[in-house]
Tab-separated table of C-alpha atoms and ligand atoms in Angstrom:
chain	number	residue	atom	x	y	z
A	265	UNK	CA	-7.324	-20.438	-17.347
A	266	UNK	CA	-8.276	-23.050	-14.804
A	267	UNK	CA	-10.592	-22.883	-11.817
A	268	UNK	CA	-8.967	-24.582	-8.846
A	269	UNK	CA	-10.691	-25.705	-5.646
A	270	UNK	CA	-9.523	-25.461	-2.010
A	271	UNK	CA	-6.391	-23.667	-3.150
A	272	UNK	CA	-3.900	-22.401	-0.580
A	273	UNK	CA	-3.444	-18.628	-0.829
A	274	UNK	CA	-0.069	-18.682	0.955
A	275	UNK	CA	1.774	-17.618	-2.215
A	276	UNK	CA	-0.812	-14.933	-3.033
A	277	UNK	CA	-0.542	-12.772	0.099
A	278	UNK	CA	2.691	-11.158	1.284
A	279	UNK	CA	1.816	-11.962	4.935
A	280	UNK	CA	2.116	-15.600	3.790
A	281	UNK	CA	-0.965	-16.694	5.713
A	282	UNK	CA	-2.061	-20.199	4.783
A	283	UNK	CA	-5.813	-19.805	4.186
A	284	UNK	CA	-7.643	-21.643	1.444
A	285	UNK	CA	-9.883	-20.341	-1.330
A	286	UNK	CA	-13.001	-22.426	-2.063
A	287	UNK	CA	-12.449	-21.555	-5.756
A	288	UNK	CA	-9.474	-19.778	-7.290
A	289	UNK	CA	-8.743	-18.523	-10.780
A	290	UNK	CA	-6.066	-16.312	-12.260
A	291	UNK	CA	-7.341	-14.226	-15.198
A	292	UNK	CA	-4.965	-12.743	-17.783
A	293	UNK	CA	-7.469	-10.914	-19.988
A	294	UNK	CA	-10.794	-9.120	-19.683
A	295	UNK	CA	-12.375	-11.827	-21.867
A	296	UNK	CA	-11.199	-14.490	-19.403
A	297	UNK	CA	-12.618	-12.405	-16.580
A	298	UNK	CA	-16.038	-12.090	-18.260
A	299	UNK	CA	-16.081	-15.821	-19.038
A	300	UNK	CA	-15.403	-16.672	-15.406
A	301	UNK	CA	-17.990	-14.236	-14.054
A	302	UNK	CA	-20.595	-15.399	-16.577
A	303	UNK	CA	-19.991	-19.011	-15.549
A	304	UNK	CA	-21.398	-18.074	-12.097
A	305	UNK	CA	-19.145	-20.514	-10.242
A	306	UNK	CA	-19.941	-18.983	-6.881
A	307	UNK	CA	-22.020	-15.960	-5.797
A	308	UNK	CA	-19.251	-14.527	-3.581
A	309	UNK	CA	-16.132	-12.943	-5.061
A	310	UNK	CA	-12.845	-11.791	-3.636
A	311	UNK	CA	-10.650	-9.770	-5.977
A	312	UNK	CA	-6.946	-10.210	-5.387
A	313	UNK	CA	-4.090	-8.136	-6.793
A	314	UNK	CA	-0.595	-8.444	-5.379
A	315	UNK	CA	-1.999	-9.471	-1.967
A	316	UNK	CA	0.335	-7.005	-0.289
A	317	UNK	CA	-2.174	-5.111	1.810
A	318	UNK	CA	-4.239	-7.992	3.004
A	319	UNK	CA	-4.596	-10.050	6.166
A	320	UNK	CA	-6.473	-13.318	5.692
A	321	UNK	CA	-8.106	-14.528	8.898
A	322	UNK	CA	-10.167	-17.434	7.597
A	323	UNK	CA	-10.699	-19.736	4.630
A	324	UNK	CA	-12.405	-17.817	1.847
A	325	UNK	CA	-15.790	-19.264	0.880
A	326	UNK	CA	-15.785	-17.457	-2.459
A	327	UNK	CA	-14.310	-17.401	-5.929
A	328	UNK	CA	-10.946	-15.704	-5.488
A	329	UNK	CA	-10.093	-13.803	-8.662
A	330	UNK	CA	-6.414	-13.174	-9.186
A	331	UNK	CA	-6.132	-10.233	-11.592
A	332	UNK	CA	-3.130	-10.841	-13.832
A	333	UNK	CA	-3.662	-8.376	-16.710
A	334	UNK	CA	-0.311	-7.263	-18.163
A	335	UNK	CA	0.860	-4.431	-20.403
A	336	UNK	CA	2.097	-0.841	-20.453
A	337	UNK	CA	1.038	1.485	-23.268
A	338	UNK	CA	1.692	5.163	-24.088
A	339	UNK	CA	-1.747	6.744	-24.473
A	340	UNK	CA	-0.427	10.163	-25.461
A	341	UNK	CA	2.546	12.429	-24.922
A	342	UNK	CA	3.802	15.905	-25.600
A	343	UNK	CA	7.072	17.667	-24.984
A	344	UNK	CA	6.612	17.685	-21.188
A	345	UNK	CA	4.359	14.814	-20.190
A	346	UNK	CA	3.647	11.187	-20.991
A	347	UNK	CA	0.342	9.445	-20.238
A	348	UNK	CA	0.848	5.747	-19.577
A	349	UNK	CA	-1.922	3.179	-19.374
A	350	UNK	CA	-0.767	0.316	-17.184
A	351	UNK	CA	-2.691	-2.921	-16.763
A	352	UNK	CA	-3.757	-3.861	-13.226
A	353	UNK	CA	-1.603	-6.999	-12.904
A	354	UNK	CA	1.717	-5.257	-13.559
A	355	UNK	CA	4.031	-5.388	-10.563
A	356	UNK	CA	4.309	-1.906	-9.018
A	357	UNK	CA	8.058	-1.843	-8.498
A	358	UNK	CA	8.787	-3.200	-11.992
A	359	UNK	CA	6.627	-0.370	-13.353
A	360	UNK	CA	8.627	2.172	-11.313
A	361	UNK	CA	11.852	0.731	-12.752
A	362	UNK	CA	10.421	0.930	-16.296
A	363	UNK	CA	9.673	4.643	-15.724
A	364	UNK	CA	13.154	5.364	-14.434
A	365	UNK	CA	14.733	3.574	-17.413
A	366	UNK	CA	12.625	5.697	-19.770
A	367	UNK	CA	13.211	8.928	-17.812
A	368	UNK	CA	9.543	9.328	-16.806
A	369	UNK	CA	9.358	11.205	-13.499
A	370	UNK	CA	6.896	11.180	-10.593
A	371	UNK	CA	6.978	7.768	-8.925
A	372	UNK	CA	10.687	7.331	-8.095
A	373	UNK	CA	9.914	7.929	-4.381
A	374	UNK	CA	7.467	5.024	-4.548
A	375	UNK	CA	10.202	2.498	-5.399
A	376	UNK	CA	10.046	-0.975	-3.865
A	377	UNK	CA	6.463	-0.749	-2.615
A	378	UNK	CA	5.085	-4.288	-2.847
A	379	UNK	CA	1.892	-5.028	-4.754
A	380	UNK	CA	0.395	-4.444	-8.171
A	381	UNK	CA	-0.572	-1.364	-10.175
A	382	UNK	CA	-4.300	-2.152	-10.031
A	383	UNK	CA	-4.444	-2.155	-6.248
A	384	UNK	CA	-2.261	0.926	-5.756
A	385	UNK	CA	-5.200	3.403	-6.056
A	386	UNK	CA	-7.313	1.545	-3.481
A	387	UNK	CA	-5.205	2.728	-0.560
A	388	UNK	CA	-3.523	5.618	-2.436
A	389	UNK	CA	-0.050	4.176	-1.784
A	390	UNK	CA	2.475	6.694	-0.527
A	391	UNK	CA	6.033	7.095	0.729
A	392	UNK	CA	8.669	9.786	1.210
A	393	UNK	CA	6.451	12.742	0.378
A	394	UNK	CA	4.715	11.303	-2.704
A	395	UNK	CA	1.314	9.651	-3.037
A	396	UNK	CA	-0.191	7.821	-5.975
A	397	UNK	CA	-2.761	10.632	-6.361
A	398	UNK	CA	0.068	13.011	-7.398
A	399	UNK	CA	0.523	11.143	-10.693
A	400	UNK	CA	-2.906	9.548	-11.132
A	401	UNK	CA	-4.932	10.515	-14.205
A	402	UNK	CA	-7.757	7.946	-14.195
A	403	UNK	CA	-8.545	4.252	-13.944
A	404	UNK	CA	-10.845	1.902	-15.797
A	405	UNK	CA	-13.007	-0.511	-13.878
A	406	UNK	CA	-15.585	-3.202	-14.480
A	407	UNK	CA	-18.647	-3.501	-12.294
A	408	UNK	CA	-18.654	-6.855	-10.508
A	409	UNK	CA	-22.442	-6.969	-10.760
A	410	UNK	CA	-22.887	-6.647	-14.526
A	411	UNK	CA	-19.395	-6.128	-16.005
A	412	UNK	CA	-20.245	-2.641	-17.253
A	413	UNK	CA	-17.183	-0.368	-17.585
A	414	UNK	CA	-16.768	2.836	-15.551
A	415	UNK	CA	-13.891	5.304	-15.719
A	416	UNK	CA	-12.887	7.041	-12.479
A	417	UNK	CA	-10.965	10.315	-12.714
A	418	UNK	CA	-8.996	11.779	-9.849
A	419	UNK	CA	-11.991	13.643	-8.407
A	420	UNK	CA	-14.183	10.538	-8.513
A	421	UNK	CA	-11.605	8.604	-6.494
A	422	UNK	CA	-11.815	10.768	-3.325
A	423	UNK	CA	-8.150	10.179	-2.548
A	424	UNK	CA	-6.939	10.873	0.990
A	425	UNK	CA	-4.151	9.572	3.229
A	426	UNK	CA	-4.127	5.774	2.630
A	427	UNK	CA	-7.720	6.026	1.463
A	428	UNK	CA	-10.004	6.282	-1.589
A	429	UNK	CA	-13.559	5.639	-2.731
A	430	UNK	CA	-12.503	2.005	-3.303
A	431	UNK	CA	-12.151	1.532	0.467
A	432	UNK	CA	-15.488	3.239	1.109
A	433	UNK	CA	-18.558	3.756	-1.121
A	434	UNK	CA	-17.186	1.674	-4.005
A	435	UNK	CA	-15.743	-1.102	-1.825
A	436	UNK	CA	-16.240	-4.560	-3.339
A	437	UNK	CA	-18.181	-3.175	-6.327
A	438	UNK	CA	-15.517	-2.742	-9.014
A	439	UNK	CA	-12.502	-4.485	-10.480
A	440	UNK	CA	-9.794	-2.024	-11.507
A	441	UNK	CA	-8.536	-3.190	-14.907
A	442	UNK	CA	-5.942	-0.491	-15.692
A	443	UNK	CA	-4.604	2.808	-14.397
A	444	UNK	CA	-3.440	5.842	-16.415
A	445	UNK	CA	-0.595	7.922	-14.994
A	446	UNK	CA	0.622	11.404	-15.945
A	447	UNK	CA	4.415	11.525	-15.653
A	448	UNK	CA	7.004	14.143	-16.500
A	449	UNK	CA	9.480	13.782	-19.390
A	450	UNK	CA	11.600	16.748	-18.338
A	451	UNK	CA	11.835	19.383	-15.578
A	452	UNK	CA	11.066	16.601	-13.114
A	453	UNK	CA	9.573	17.774	-9.839
A	454	UNK	CA	12.022	15.883	-7.615
A	455	UNK	CA	10.839	15.433	-4.025
A	456	UNK	CA	13.857	15.196	-1.771
A	457	UNK	CA	12.537	17.132	1.235
A	458	UNK	CA	12.212	14.010	3.388
A	459	UNK	CA	15.121	13.874	5.877
A	460	UNK	CA	15.923	10.215	5.289
A	461	UNK	CA	16.264	10.836	1.515
A	462	UNK	CA	18.524	13.856	2.007
A	463	UNK	CA	20.751	11.873	4.374
A	464	UNK	CA	20.968	8.919	2.002
A	465	UNK	CA	21.751	11.115	-1.040
A	466	UNK	CA	24.522	12.832	0.950
A	467	UNK	CA	25.839	9.450	2.097
A	468	UNK	CA	25.864	8.285	-1.548
A	469	UNK	CA	27.693	11.463	-2.536
A	470	UNK	CA	24.925	12.543	-4.924
A	471	UNK	CA	25.350	16.227	-5.794
A	472	UNK	CA	22.709	16.480	-8.518
A	473	UNK	CA	19.791	14.132	-7.721
A	474	UNK	CA	18.162	12.258	-10.613
A	475	UNK	CA	15.218	9.875	-10.898
A	476	UNK	CA	17.689	7.002	-10.638
A	477	UNK	CA	19.656	8.262	-7.635
A	478	UNK	CA	16.422	9.043	-5.739
A	479	UNK	CA	15.016	5.610	-6.526
A	480	UNK	CA	18.260	4.009	-5.355
A	481	UNK	CA	18.185	6.042	-2.125
A	482	UNK	CA	14.574	5.002	-1.428
A	483	UNK	CA	15.407	1.360	-2.131
A	484	UNK	CA	18.326	1.493	0.312
A	485	UNK	CA	16.217	3.176	3.031
A	486	UNK	CA	13.357	0.714	2.619
A	487	UNK	CA	15.692	-2.287	2.603
A	488	UNK	CA	17.329	-1.098	5.834
A	489	UNK	CA	14.000	-0.710	7.705
A	490	UNK	CA	11.337	-2.848	6.120
A	491	UNK	CA	11.352	-6.647	5.961
A	492	UNK	CA	11.440	-8.293	2.517
A	493	UNK	CA	8.111	-10.165	2.225
A	494	UNK	CA	9.788	-12.985	0.289
A	495	UNK	CA	11.863	-13.686	3.408
A	496	UNK	CA	9.603	-12.585	6.278
A	497	UNK	CA	5.831	-12.395	5.736
A	498	UNK	CA	4.406	-8.895	6.253
A	499	UNK	CA	2.071	-6.316	4.795
A	500	UNK	CA	4.145	-3.147	5.165
A	501	UNK	CA	2.704	-0.678	7.661
A	502	UNK	CA	-0.004	-2.565	9.503
A	503	UNK	CA	-1.499	0.592	11.039
A	504	UNK	CA	-2.133	4.098	9.709
A	505	UNK	CA	-0.418	7.012	11.390
A	506	UNK	CA	-3.204	8.474	13.558
A	507	UNK	CA	-4.429	12.008	12.911
A	508	UNK	CA	-5.421	13.803	16.116
A	509	UNK	CA	-7.097	17.127	16.897
A	510	UNK	CA	-5.375	20.126	18.478
A	511	UNK	CA	-6.675	19.456	21.984
A	512	UNK	CA	-5.491	15.815	22.006
A	513	UNK	CA	-2.215	16.960	20.432
A	514	UNK	CA	-1.574	19.535	23.185
A	515	UNK	CA	-2.189	17.001	25.952
A	516	UNK	CA	-0.052	14.431	24.120
A	517	UNK	CA	2.977	16.660	23.495
A	518	UNK	CA	2.940	18.016	27.023
A	519	UNK	CA	3.378	14.464	28.299
A	520	UNK	CA	5.622	13.342	25.433
A	521	UNK	CA	7.754	16.319	24.401
A	522	UNK	CA	10.187	14.093	22.473
A	523	UNK	CA	7.510	12.581	20.172
A	524	UNK	CA	7.831	13.238	16.431
A	525	UNK	CA	4.778	14.682	14.643
A	526	UNK	CA	3.696	16.254	11.343
A	527	UNK	CA	1.396	19.263	11.264
A	528	UNK	CA	-1.375	18.652	8.747
A	529	UNK	CA	-3.457	21.779	9.307
A	530	UNK	CA	-4.065	24.343	12.053
A	531	UNK	CA	-6.223	21.803	13.863
A	532	UNK	CA	-4.805	18.405	12.854
A	533	UNK	CA	-1.553	16.603	13.628
A	534	UNK	CA	-0.271	13.213	12.478
A	535	UNK	CA	1.693	11.114	14.993
A	536	UNK	CA	3.882	8.220	13.756
A	537	UNK	CA	2.210	5.039	15.006
A	538	UNK	CA	5.653	3.345	14.864
A	539	UNK	CA	6.860	5.680	17.610
A	540	UNK	CA	3.785	5.004	19.792
A	541	UNK	CA	4.160	1.236	19.355
A	542	UNK	CA	7.875	1.347	20.118
A	543	UNK	CA	7.243	3.427	23.269
A	544	UNK	CA	4.578	0.914	24.302
A	545	UNK	CA	7.362	-1.690	24.326
A	546	UNK	CA	6.336	-3.839	21.363
A	547	UNK	CA	9.200	-3.242	18.923
A	548	UNK	CA	10.953	-6.541	18.129
A	549	UNK	CA	8.551	-8.547	20.351
A	550	UNK	CA	7.450	-11.989	19.241
A	551	UNK	CA	4.346	-13.927	20.324
A	552	UNK	CA	4.522	-17.400	18.765
A	553	UNK	CA	4.995	-16.811	15.042
A	554	UNK	CA	3.396	-13.339	15.104
A	555	UNK	CA	5.678	-10.418	15.850
A	556	UNK	CA	6.528	-6.737	15.579
A	557	UNK	CA	9.437	-6.007	13.255
A	558	UNK	CA	12.630	-5.139	15.081
A	559	UNK	CA	13.568	-2.220	12.824
A	560	UNK	CA	10.122	-0.644	12.260
A	561	UNK	CA	7.401	-1.081	14.872
A	562	UNK	CA	4.629	-0.221	12.402
A	563	UNK	CA	5.159	-3.518	10.600
A	564	UNK	CA	3.732	-6.773	11.942
A	565	UNK	CA	5.442	-9.934	10.714
A	566	UNK	CA	4.740	-13.632	10.292
A	567	UNK	CA	7.767	-15.693	11.340
A	568	UNK	CA	6.418	-18.734	9.489
A	569	UNK	CA	3.162	-20.295	10.583
A	570	UNK	CA	1.220	-17.460	12.202
A	571	UNK	CA	-2.502	-17.487	11.498
A	572	UNK	CA	-4.429	-14.347	10.623
A	573	UNK	CA	-6.170	-14.682	14.007
A	574	UNK	CA	-2.812	-14.585	15.805
A	575	UNK	CA	-1.792	-11.436	13.910
A	576	UNK	CA	-5.169	-9.845	14.799
A	577	UNK	CA	-4.735	-10.788	18.456
A	578	UNK	CA	-1.330	-9.063	18.466
A	579	UNK	CA	-2.754	-6.006	16.663
A	580	UNK	CA	-5.554	-5.774	19.257
A	581	UNK	CA	-3.076	-6.003	22.115
A	582	UNK	CA	-1.010	-3.177	20.566
A	583	UNK	CA	-4.067	-0.967	19.931
A	584	UNK	CA	-5.255	-1.435	23.511
A	585	UNK	CA	-1.877	-0.634	25.061
A	586	UNK	CA	-1.286	2.424	22.828
A	587	UNK	CA	-4.745	3.720	23.704
A	588	UNK	CA	-4.163	3.055	27.388
A	589	UNK	CA	-0.793	4.864	27.433
A	590	UNK	CA	-1.405	7.753	25.044
A	591	UNK	CA	-5.218	8.020	24.701
A	592	UNK	CA	-4.750	7.711	20.930
A	593	UNK	CA	-6.585	5.179	18.785
A	594	UNK	CA	-4.604	3.530	16.002
A	595	UNK	CA	-6.407	1.700	13.222
A	596	UNK	CA	-5.193	-0.893	10.705
A	597	UNK	CA	-4.407	0.197	7.171
A	598	UNK	CA	-4.405	-3.376	5.836
A	599	UNK	CA	-7.589	-5.023	4.606
A	600	UNK	CA	-8.659	-7.673	7.070
A	601	UNK	CA	-10.734	-10.458	5.533
B	138	EPU	N1	9.527	5.641	14.456
B	138	EPU	C1	9.903	5.171	15.696
B	138	EPU	N2	9.945	3.813	15.874
B	138	EPU	C2	9.647	2.935	14.894
B	138	EPU	C3	9.244	3.437	13.622
B	138	EPU	C4	9.187	4.800	13.427
B	138	EPU	O1	10.193	5.919	16.618
B	138	EPU	O2	9.726	1.726	15.124
B	138	EPU	C5	9.549	7.106	14.237
B	138	EPU	C6	10.761	7.483	13.365
B	138	EPU	O3	11.894	7.708	14.124
B	138	EPU	C7	10.302	8.752	12.685
B	138	EPU	C8	8.793	8.532	12.549
B	138	EPU	O4	8.439	7.513	13.470
B	138	EPU	O5	10.505	9.858	13.500
B	138	EPU	C9	8.385	8.191	11.138
B	138	EPU	O6	9.008	6.972	10.739
B	138	EPU	P1	9.239	6.597	9.186
B	138	EPU	O7	9.902	7.723	8.479
B	138	EPU	O8	9.889	5.255	9.144
B	138	EPU	O9	7.806	6.547	8.564
B	138	EPU	P2	6.404	5.990	9.106
B	138	EPU	O10	5.532	7.146	9.452
B	138	EPU	O11	6.635	4.981	10.161
B	138	EPU	C10	5.243	6.074	6.759
B	138	EPU	C11	4.451	5.153	5.879
B	138	EPU	C12	5.367	4.142	5.191
B	138	EPU	C13	6.359	4.939	4.336
B	138	EPU	C14	7.127	5.899	5.265
B	138	EPU	C15	8.054	6.820	4.491
B	138	EPU	C16	2.236	5.003	6.878
B	138	EPU	C17	1.263	4.169	7.623
B	138	EPU	N3	3.430	4.462	6.655
B	138	EPU	O12	5.827	5.283	7.799
B	138	EPU	O13	4.571	3.362	4.308
B	138	EPU	O14	7.252	4.075	3.674
B	138	EPU	O15	6.209	6.749	5.984
B	138	EPU	O16	7.301	7.767	3.781
B	138	EPU	O17	1.920	6.140	6.506
B	138	EPU	C18	3.373	1.305	4.037
B	138	EPU	O18	2.357	1.976	3.883
B	138	EPU	O19	3.357	0.045	3.993
B	138	EPU	C19	4.649	1.975	4.341
B	138	EPU	C20	5.758	1.290	4.607
């Protein structure tokens, strides 16, 4: 364990923004973490996981803590379920692959999502009809203030669409050290209702879907639409899909009868922000090194040397135009620092 100074964070955020950390340390164990925090190197802290949901807009005048705890352990199991405790620094997709290999069901639809296990609960990652909350049992945390441990169960976490207590009341107060998942060992509850999955399974000639064939379908869909962060810097969906009330929805659909939407409740509808951004003319557009992905307008990309400020300027331009055209506000889902 070594504390580095003025370290470039380019390799620690999937947007590949070149900001510097005043101090940087990667910690592999809880003991290393306590030693670093007790050393009081710097009063400000920034906790970093996989850096996949983050937009850096300035140099970070803080100690940047890279959480690199590893390990997967069976806590308990019975005939039907397995409870797995997974350390925060495990790569999410590698964990999904481990589950598929061992025939543990529940997260196959979440294949290929970038980032680490410990940051997955913060924004309640989700894709193709499954969210992290569907398999979440609890997580262990340490208080940043005094290192005391607190366990959060599913109720404590206040999970919602791309949201949790860790983005609200508990923001910046805890370090998630491990997450426990409840997964199925048999009678898997396969979620193949999503049109894109059904089409891909049919295309792959899958008659009887399995954890593996669903994971493969999701990987193929994601690869065809979403840019690979190791090739083109990005943070997945930059914006959340806006949720609008019935009145706004009625006005919107009257003017835009071809727009896709999902009904959430009798009074709430979700509109795909990607559709709004595409209709506003931004899909595939490039402004310097900041751009909008050509296959999925919800994803902003860094063609090489974009700064966080340039990405923000593009995001603001998009928000303004979408609001002007559709009277709908879209908000970022990435953490902007
Ligand atoms: N659409 C367009 N143009 C675009 C993009 C999308 O018209 O450029 C339309 C599509 O035709 C479709 C609808 O919007 O009718 C929905 O598109 P898609 O199925 O690609 O999903 P999304 O709503 O754009 C969400 C998640 C993704 C997740 C997919 C699949 C959010 C913010 N994003 O995207 O999550 O993979 O559903 O479940 O909810 C992420 O969070 O980083 C992410 C990639």
